[in-house]
Coordinates of C-alpha atoms in Angstrom, one line a residue:
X1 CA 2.4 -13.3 -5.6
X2 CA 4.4 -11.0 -8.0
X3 CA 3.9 -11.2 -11.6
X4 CA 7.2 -12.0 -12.6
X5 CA 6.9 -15.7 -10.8
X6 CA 4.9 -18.7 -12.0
X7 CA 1.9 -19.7 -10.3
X8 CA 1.4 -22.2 -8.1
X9 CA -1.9 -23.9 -9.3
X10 CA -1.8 -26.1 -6.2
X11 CA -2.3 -23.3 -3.7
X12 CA -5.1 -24.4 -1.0
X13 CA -5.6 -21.1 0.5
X14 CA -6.6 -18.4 -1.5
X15 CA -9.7 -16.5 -2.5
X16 CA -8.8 -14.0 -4.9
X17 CA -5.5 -13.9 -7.4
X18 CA -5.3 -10.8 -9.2
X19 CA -2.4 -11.0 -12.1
X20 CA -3.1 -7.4 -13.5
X21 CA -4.9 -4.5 -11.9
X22 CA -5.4 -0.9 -13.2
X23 CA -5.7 2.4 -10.8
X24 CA -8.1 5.0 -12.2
X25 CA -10.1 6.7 -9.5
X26 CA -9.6 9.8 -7.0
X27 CA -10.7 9.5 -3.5
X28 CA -12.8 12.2 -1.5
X29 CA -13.0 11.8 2.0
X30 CA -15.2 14.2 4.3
X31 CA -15.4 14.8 7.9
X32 CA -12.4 12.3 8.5
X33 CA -10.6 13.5 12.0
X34 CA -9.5 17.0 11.7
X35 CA -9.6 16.7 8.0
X36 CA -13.4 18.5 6.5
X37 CA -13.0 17.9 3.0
X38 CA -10.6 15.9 0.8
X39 CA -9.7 14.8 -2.5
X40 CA -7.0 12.3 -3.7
X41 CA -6.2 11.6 -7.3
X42 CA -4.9 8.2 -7.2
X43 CA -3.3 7.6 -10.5
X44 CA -0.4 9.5 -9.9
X45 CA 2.9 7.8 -9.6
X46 CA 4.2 9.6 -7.1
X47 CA 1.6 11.6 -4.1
X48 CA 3.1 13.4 -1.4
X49 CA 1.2 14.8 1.4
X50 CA 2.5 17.5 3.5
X51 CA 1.4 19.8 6.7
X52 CA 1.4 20.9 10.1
X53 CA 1.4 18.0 12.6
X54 CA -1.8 16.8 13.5
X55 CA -3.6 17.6 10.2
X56 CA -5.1 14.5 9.5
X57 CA -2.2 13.4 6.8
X58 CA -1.9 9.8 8.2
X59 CA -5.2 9.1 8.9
X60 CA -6.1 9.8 5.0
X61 CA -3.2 7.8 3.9
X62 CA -4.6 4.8 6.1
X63 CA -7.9 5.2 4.3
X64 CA -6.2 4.6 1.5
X65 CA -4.5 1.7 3.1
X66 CA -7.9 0.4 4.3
X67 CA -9.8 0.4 0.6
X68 CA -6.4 -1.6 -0.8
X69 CA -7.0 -4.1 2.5
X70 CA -10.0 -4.3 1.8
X71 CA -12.0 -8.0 2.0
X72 CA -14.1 -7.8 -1.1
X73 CA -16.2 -10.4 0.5
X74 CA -17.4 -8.2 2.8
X75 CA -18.8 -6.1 0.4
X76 CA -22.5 -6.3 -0.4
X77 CA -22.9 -7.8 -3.6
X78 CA -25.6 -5.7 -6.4
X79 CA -28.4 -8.4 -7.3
X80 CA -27.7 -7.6 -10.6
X81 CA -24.6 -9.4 -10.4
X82 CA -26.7 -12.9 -9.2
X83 CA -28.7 -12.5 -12.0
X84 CA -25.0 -11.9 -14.8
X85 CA -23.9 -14.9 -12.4
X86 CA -26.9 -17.3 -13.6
X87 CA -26.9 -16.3 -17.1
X88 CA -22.9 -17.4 -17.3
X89 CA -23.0 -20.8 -15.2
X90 CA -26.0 -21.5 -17.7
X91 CA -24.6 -20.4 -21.1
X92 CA -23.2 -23.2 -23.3
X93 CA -20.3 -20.1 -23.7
X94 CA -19.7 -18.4 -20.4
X95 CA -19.3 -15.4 -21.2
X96 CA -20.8 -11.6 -21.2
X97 CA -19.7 -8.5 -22.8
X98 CA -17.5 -6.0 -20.8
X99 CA -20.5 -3.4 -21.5
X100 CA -22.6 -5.2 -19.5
X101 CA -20.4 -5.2 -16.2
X102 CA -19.8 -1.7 -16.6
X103 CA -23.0 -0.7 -16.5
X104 CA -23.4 -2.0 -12.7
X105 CA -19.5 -0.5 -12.1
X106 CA -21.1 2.7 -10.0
X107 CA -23.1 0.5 -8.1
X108 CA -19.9 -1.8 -7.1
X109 CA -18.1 1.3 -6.2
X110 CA -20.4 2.4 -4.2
X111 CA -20.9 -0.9 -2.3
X112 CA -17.0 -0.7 -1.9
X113 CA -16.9 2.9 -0.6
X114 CA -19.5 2.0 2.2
X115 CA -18.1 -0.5 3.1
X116 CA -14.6 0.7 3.5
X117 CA -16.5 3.5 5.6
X118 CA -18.2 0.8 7.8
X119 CA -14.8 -0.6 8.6
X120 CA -12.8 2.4 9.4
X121 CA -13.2 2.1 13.3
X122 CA -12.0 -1.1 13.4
X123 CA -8.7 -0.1 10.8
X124 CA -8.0 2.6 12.9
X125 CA -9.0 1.2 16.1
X126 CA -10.7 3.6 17.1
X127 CA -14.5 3.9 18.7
X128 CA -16.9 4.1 15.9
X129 CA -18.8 7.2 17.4
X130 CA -15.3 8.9 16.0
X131 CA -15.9 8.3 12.3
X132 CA -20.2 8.6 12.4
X133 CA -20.2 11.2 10.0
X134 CA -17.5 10.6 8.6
X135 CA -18.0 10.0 4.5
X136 CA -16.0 8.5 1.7
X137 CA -16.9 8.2 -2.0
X138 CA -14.8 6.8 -4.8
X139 CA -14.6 8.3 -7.9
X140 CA -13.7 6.4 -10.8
X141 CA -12.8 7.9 -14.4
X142 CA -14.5 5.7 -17.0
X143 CA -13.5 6.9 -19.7
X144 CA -10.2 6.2 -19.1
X145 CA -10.8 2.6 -18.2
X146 CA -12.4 2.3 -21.3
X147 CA -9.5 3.4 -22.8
X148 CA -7.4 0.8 -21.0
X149 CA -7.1 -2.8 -22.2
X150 CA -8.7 -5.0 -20.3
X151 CA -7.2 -8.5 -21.7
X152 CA -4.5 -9.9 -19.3
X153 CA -6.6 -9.1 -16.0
X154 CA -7.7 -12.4 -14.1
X155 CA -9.7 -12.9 -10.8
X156 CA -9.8 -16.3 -9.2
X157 CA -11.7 -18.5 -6.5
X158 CA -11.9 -21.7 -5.4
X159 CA -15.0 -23.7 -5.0
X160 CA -14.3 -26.9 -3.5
X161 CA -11.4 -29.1 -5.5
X162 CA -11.5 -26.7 -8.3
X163 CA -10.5 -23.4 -10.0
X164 CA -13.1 -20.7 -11.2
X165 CA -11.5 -17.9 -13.4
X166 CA -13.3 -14.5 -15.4
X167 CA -10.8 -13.1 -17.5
X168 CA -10.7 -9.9 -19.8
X169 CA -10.3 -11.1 -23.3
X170 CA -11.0 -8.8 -26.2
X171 CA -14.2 -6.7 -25.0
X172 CA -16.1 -9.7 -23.5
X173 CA -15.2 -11.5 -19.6
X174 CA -15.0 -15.1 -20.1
X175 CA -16.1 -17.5 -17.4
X176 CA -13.4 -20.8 -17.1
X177 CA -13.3 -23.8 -15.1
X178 CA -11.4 -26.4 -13.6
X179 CA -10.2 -29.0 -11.0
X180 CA -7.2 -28.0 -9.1
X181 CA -5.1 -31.1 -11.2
X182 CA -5.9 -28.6 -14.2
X183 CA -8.0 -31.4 -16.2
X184 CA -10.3 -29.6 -18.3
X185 CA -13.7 -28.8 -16.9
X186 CA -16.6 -27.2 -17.9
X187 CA -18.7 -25.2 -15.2
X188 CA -22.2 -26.1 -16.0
X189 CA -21.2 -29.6 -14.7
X190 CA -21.5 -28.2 -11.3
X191 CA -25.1 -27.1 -11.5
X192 CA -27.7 -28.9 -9.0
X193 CA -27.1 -28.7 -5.4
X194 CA -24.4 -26.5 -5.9
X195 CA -25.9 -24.1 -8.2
X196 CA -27.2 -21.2 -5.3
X197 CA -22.8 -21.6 -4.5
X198 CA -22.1 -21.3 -7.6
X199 CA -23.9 -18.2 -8.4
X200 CA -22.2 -16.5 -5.2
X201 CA -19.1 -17.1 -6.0
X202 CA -19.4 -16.1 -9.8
X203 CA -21.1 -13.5 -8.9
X204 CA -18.0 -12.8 -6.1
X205 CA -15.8 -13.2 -9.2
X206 CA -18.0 -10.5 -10.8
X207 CA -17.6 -8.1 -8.4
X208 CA -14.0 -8.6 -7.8
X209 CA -13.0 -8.1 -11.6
X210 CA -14.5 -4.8 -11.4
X211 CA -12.8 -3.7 -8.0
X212 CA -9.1 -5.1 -9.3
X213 CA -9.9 -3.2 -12.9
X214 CA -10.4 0.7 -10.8
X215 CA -8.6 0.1 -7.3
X216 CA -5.3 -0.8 -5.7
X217 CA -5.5 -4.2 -4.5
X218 CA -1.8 -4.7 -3.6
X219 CA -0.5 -1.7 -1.1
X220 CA 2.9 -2.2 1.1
X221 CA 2.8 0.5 4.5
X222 CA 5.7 1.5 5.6
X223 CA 4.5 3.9 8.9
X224 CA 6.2 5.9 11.3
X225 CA 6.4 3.5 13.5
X226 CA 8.3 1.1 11.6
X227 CA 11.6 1.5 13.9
X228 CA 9.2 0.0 16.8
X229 CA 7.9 -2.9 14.7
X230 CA 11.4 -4.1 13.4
X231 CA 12.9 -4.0 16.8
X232 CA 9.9 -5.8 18.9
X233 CA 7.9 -7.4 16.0
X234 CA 9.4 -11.1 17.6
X235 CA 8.6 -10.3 21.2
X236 CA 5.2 -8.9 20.6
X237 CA 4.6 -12.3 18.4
X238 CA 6.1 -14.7 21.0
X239 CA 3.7 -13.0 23.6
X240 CA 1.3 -14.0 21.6
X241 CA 2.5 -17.2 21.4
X242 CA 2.8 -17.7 25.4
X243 CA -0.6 -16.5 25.8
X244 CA -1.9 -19.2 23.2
X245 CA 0.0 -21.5 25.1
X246 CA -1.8 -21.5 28.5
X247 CA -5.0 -21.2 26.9
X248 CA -4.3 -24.4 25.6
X249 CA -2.9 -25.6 28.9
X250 CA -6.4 -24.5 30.0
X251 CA -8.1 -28.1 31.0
X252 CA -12.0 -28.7 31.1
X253 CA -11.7 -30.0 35.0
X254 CA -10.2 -26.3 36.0
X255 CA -13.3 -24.7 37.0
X256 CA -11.9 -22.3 39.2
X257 CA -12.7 -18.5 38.3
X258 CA -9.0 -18.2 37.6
X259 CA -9.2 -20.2 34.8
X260 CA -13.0 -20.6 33.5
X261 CA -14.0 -19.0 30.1
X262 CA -14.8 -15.6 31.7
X263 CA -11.4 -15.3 32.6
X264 CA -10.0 -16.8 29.1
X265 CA -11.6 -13.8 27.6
X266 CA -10.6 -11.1 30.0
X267 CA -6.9 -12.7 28.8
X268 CA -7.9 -12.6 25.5
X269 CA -9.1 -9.0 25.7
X270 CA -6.4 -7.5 27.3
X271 CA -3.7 -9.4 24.8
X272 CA -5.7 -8.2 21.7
X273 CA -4.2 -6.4 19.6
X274 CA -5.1 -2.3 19.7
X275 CA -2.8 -1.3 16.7
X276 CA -4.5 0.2 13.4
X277 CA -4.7 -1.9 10.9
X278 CA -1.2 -0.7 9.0
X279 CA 0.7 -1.3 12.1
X280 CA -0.9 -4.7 12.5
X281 CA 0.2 -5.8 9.2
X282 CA 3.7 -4.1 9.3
X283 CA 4.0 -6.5 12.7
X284 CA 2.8 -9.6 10.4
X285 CA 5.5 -8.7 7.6
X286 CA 7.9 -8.0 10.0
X287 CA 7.6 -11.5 11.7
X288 CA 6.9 -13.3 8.5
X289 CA 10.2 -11.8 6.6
X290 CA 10.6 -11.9 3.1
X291 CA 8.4 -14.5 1.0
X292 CA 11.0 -15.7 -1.4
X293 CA 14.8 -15.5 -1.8
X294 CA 14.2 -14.7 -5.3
X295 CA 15.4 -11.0 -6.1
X296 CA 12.8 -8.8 -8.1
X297 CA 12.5 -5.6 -10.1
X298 CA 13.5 -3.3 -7.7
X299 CA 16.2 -5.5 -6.1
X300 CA 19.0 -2.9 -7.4
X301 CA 17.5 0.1 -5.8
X302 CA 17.7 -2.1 -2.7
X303 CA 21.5 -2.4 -3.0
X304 CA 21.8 1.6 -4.0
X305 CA 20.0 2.6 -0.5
X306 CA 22.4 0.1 1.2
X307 CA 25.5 1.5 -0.7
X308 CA 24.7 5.0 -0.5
X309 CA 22.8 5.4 2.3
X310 CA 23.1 2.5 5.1
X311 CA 27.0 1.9 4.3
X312 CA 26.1 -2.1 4.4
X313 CA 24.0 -4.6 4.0
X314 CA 20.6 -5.8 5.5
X315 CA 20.1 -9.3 5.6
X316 CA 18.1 -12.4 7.6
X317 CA 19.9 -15.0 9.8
X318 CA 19.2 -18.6 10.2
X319 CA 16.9 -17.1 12.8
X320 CA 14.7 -15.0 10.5
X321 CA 15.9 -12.0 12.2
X322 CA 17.2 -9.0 10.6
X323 CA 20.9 -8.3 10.7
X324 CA 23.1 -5.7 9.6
X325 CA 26.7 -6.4 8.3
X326 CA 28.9 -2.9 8.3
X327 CA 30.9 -2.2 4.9
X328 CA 34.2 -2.9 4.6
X329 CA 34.4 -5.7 7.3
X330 CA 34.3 -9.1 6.8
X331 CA 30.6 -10.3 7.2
X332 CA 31.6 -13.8 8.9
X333 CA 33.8 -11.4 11.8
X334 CA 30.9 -8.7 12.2
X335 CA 27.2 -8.9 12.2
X336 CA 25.7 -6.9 14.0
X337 CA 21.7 -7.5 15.4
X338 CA 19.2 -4.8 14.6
X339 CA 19.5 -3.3 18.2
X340 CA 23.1 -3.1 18.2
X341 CA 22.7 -0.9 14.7
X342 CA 22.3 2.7 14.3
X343 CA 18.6 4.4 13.9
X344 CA 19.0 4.6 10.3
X345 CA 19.6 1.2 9.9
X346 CA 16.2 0.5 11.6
X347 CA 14.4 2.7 9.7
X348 CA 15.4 1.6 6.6
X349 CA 16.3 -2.0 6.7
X350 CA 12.3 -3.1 6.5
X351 CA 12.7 -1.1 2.6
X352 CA 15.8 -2.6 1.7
X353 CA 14.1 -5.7 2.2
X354 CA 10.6 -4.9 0.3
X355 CA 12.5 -3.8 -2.3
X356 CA 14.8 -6.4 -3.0
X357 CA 12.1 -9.2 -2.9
X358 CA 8.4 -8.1 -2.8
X359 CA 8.2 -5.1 -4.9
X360 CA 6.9 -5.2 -8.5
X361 CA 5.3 -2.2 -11.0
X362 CA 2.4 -1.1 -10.4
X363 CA 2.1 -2.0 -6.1
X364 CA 1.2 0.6 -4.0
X365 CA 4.7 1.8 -1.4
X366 CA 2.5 3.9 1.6
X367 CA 5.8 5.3 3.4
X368 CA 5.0 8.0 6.1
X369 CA 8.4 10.3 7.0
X370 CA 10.4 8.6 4.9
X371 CA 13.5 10.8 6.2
X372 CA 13.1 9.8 9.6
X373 CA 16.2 9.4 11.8
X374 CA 18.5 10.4 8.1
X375 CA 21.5 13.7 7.9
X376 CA 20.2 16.0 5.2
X377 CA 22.4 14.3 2.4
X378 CA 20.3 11.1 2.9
X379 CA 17.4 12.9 3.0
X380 CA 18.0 14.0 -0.5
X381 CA 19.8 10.3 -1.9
X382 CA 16.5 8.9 -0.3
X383 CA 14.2 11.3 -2.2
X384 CA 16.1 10.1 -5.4
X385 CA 15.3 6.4 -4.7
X386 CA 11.7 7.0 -4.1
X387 CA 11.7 9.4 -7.6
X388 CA 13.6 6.3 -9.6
X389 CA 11.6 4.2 -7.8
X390 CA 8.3 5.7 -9.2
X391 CA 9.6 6.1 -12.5
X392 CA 10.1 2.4 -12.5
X393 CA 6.4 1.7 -11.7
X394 CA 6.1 1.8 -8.4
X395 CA 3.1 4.0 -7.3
X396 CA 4.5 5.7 -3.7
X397 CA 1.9 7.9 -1.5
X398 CA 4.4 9.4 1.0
X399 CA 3.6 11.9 4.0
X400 CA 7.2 14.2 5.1
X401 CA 8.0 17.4 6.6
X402 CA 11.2 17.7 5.1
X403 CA 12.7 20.8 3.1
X404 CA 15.3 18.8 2.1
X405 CA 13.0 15.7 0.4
X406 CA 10.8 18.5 -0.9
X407 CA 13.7 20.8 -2.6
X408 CA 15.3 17.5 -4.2
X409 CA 11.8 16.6 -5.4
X410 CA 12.2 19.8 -7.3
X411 CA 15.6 19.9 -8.4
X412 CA 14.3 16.5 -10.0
X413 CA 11.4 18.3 -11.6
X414 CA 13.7 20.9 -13.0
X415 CA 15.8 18.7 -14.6
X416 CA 13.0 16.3 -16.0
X417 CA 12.7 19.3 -18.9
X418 CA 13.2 17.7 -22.4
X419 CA 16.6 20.3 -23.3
X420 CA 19.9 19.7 -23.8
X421 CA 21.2 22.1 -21.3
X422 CA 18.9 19.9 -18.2
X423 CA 20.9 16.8 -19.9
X424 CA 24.0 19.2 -19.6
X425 CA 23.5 19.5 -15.9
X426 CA 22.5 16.4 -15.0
X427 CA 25.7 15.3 -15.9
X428 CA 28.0 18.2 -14.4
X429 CA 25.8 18.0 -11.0
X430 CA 26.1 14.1 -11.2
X431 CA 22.1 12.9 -11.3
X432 CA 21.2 10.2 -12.4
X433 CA 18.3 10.5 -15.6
X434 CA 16.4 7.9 -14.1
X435 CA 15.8 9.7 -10.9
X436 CA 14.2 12.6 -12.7
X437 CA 10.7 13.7 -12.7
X438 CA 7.6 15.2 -15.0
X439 CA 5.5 17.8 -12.9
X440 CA 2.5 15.9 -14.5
X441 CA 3.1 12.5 -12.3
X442 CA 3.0 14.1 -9.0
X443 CA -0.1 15.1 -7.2
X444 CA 0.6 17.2 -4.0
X445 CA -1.2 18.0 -1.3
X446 CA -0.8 20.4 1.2
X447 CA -3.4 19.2 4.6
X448 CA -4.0 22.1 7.1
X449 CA -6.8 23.2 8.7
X450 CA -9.3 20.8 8.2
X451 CA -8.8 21.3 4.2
X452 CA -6.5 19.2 1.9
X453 CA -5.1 21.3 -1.2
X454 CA -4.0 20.1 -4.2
X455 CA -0.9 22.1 -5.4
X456 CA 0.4 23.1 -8.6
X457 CA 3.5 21.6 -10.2
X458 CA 5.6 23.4 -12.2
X459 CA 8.3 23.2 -14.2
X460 CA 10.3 24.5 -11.5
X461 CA 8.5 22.3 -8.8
X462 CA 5.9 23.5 -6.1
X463 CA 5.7 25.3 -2.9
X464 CA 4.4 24.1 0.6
X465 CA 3.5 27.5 2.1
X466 CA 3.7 26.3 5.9
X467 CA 7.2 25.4 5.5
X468 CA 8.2 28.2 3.9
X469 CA 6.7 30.6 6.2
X470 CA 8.7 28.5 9.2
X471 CA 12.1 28.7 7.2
X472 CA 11.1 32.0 6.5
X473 CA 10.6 33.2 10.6
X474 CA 13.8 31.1 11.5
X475 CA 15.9 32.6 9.3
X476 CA 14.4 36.9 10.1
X477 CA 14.7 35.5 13.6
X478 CA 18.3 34.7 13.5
X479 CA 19.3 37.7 11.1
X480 CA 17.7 39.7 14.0
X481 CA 19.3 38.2 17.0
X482 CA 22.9 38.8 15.0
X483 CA 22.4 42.1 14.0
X484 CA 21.0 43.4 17.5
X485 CA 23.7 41.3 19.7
X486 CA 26.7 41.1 17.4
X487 CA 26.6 44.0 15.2
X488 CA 25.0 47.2 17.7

């Protein structure tokens, strides 16, 4: 649930609630598909890897997808933590100092990496013997989280028919709490039988302060796929559906080997679901639409990619499907379904709606191609929105192979300089100042053969090498085929 709404203290299913969460960590992956050796630094506001195809670009972006997916209570907990977990449920004041957490932080991470590494074949379903040496570490800067303030971020769990909080308040974590009709409570009046419980999940709350205060916990993936998964995200789901249904048509008194429980699970098998995990959950947002009607932060960049891009406006039916209602027609005389609108429409309309409703600073926007299906001049408005978009707060990781996206990205950079004559143009070129960038919030990575380099940023931008050397070849080539054919 975004910051900006109230919470709902009467929620029944939820594990964790993170109100606040802080990103500083770089990731290094090794031996990871075609990629040997990589290293992300996360904290940027805006990454952008780039490549020949087949480099291993999406696969590291879903490694970062997987650690922001990640079920923490998977991950093995330190004993260390049991024993902070006893000493709050049994202190008159439940609470430690922040130094003392920190001190088990590497141990967390580490619990987290291995964890995440355990889990890739599944993510990326794929068969495990594909990632056996495959290695991923998580390096955390603590010295900068030291730096950060740590008051405002909450973790919370639910034990039974009450509320257990730890929240960061002035150097210390302090242990609260209550019964879900929010009458006071203290926690030490759940010791006895419940105590071993008690020290799990405190412990659980523990662990998941520390993983909310260094990694990404809320990450929105937008893949390449996407066009697929807005068009047959309801057929896919009512399949599902159907099959559900004649299981449970399925009586005890059909023995037959049509229908006995070997046969239920061949059905089962064969309807599971093979997608990696990012396509899974683009499915499930797909099908589940929008969680509120209530417009957030980013809800005007939503109706500037609709103006300037889509000419129209994306929108759901009384069906929860998405529609698309052309510009300068009368929306009660033309609606048009998704499949009945053009590619860019499908590409796009799945942003339009993230940003208009589920967006908020400081999420995670994984977008792979985002110029897929658009003219040039999109290209460019698109790389604008995603550069306003960062500057706003929201951290993007995007993968493209456009020259276009790329050489905007740069025009932006160029103008970002602090001088009256980058204000000048900015004006006569008609930019918008919010769309501008500083070479020091980018990180950008160039992924080819079985390396991932980090490149410099300039003033005057950066420089993919690959695509320079094809524009470079295309453009001899056809100076060379004019001159011989045309000019001879």
């Amino acid at each position: 649930m975004p910051p900006w709404r109230q919470i709902d203290w009467n929620l029944t299913a939820i594990e964790e609630y993170v109100l606040l969460g802080l990103t500083f960590m770089r990731l290094r992956v090794t031996n990871l598909g075609p990629i040997e050796e990589a290293e992300i630094d996360l904290s940027k506001p805006l990454i952008i890897l780039t490549g020949p195809n087949n480099s291993g670009k999406t696969y590291l972006s879903w490694v970062v997808y997987s650690l922001a997916r990640l079920n923490v209570r998977r991950v093995t907990v330190p004993p260390e933590l049991y024993h902070l977990a006893n000493e709050l449920l049994t202190k008159i004041d439940p609470s430690i100092l922040w130094e003392t957490l920190r001190s088990i932080g590497d141990t967390i991470i580490r619990n987290i990496a291995d964890c995440v590494q355990t889990q890739l074949a599944t993510d990326f379903a794929a068969p495990k013997d594909r990632f056996a040496k495959t290695r991923i570490e998580i390096l955390v800067d603590q010295d900068e989280i030291e730096k950060s303030k740590r008051e405002g971020l909450l973790v919370m769990t639910w034990i039974s028919d009450r509320v257990m909080l730890l929240q960061g308040r002035a150097g210390e974590l302090v242990l609260t709490s209550f019964p879900t009709e929010n009458k006071d409570l203290n926690v030490r009046n759940y010791l006895g039988s419940e105590k071993q419980k008690n020290e799990h999940e405190v412990a659980f709350l523990l662990m998941s302060f520390w993983a909310n205060m260094c990694l990404e916990r809320e990450t929105r993936a937008f893949p390449v796929e996407r066009l697929a998964v807005n068009l047959f995200a309801r057929e896919l789901g009512a399949n599902r559906t159907g099959l559900v249904d004649a299981l449970l048509t399925q009586t005890s008194d059909e023995t037959s080997d049509s229908t006995g429980p070997e046969n239920l699970r061949n059905q089962l098998q064969r309807h599971a679901s093979r997608y990696p995990l990012v396509i899974r959950d683009a499915l499930q947002q797909a099908m589940r639409m929008p969680q509120s009607s209530e417009p957030g932060p980013f809800a005007a960049l939503a109706a500037e990619l609709e103006h300037s891009i889509l000419g129209g406006q994306v929108r759901v039916n009384a069906l929860d499907e998405l529609e698309f209602a052309p510009r300068g027609t009368e929306s009660s005389k033309i609606s048009l379904g998704l499949h009945e609108s053009a590619s860019i429409v499908k590409s796009l309309a799945s942003l339009v709606l993230f940003l208009r409703y589920d967006a908020w600073p400081g999420q995670r926007l994984l977008i792979d191609e985002p110029e897929l299906n658009l003219h040039p001049d999109n290209q460019r408005r698109v790389a604008r929105i995603l550069a306003k978009a960062a500057n706003k707060g929201l951290k993007i990781l995007m993968s493209t192979h456009s020259d276009y996206m790329i050489r905007e990205f740069n025009n932006l950079i160029m103008l970002g300089q602090d001088t009256d004559q980058a204000r000048e143009l900015i004006q006569e070129l008609d930019y918008d100042p919010e769309t501008t960038l500083k070479s020091e919030h980018l990180g950008v990575y160039l992924v080819d053969q079985g390396k991932c380099i980090r490149l410099p940023v300039l003033e005057t931008g950066f420089e993919i090498s690959t695509i320079d050397k094809a524009l470079h070849e295309l453009n001899r080539d056809a100076q060379t085929i004019y001159l011989r054919l045309f000019t001879e």
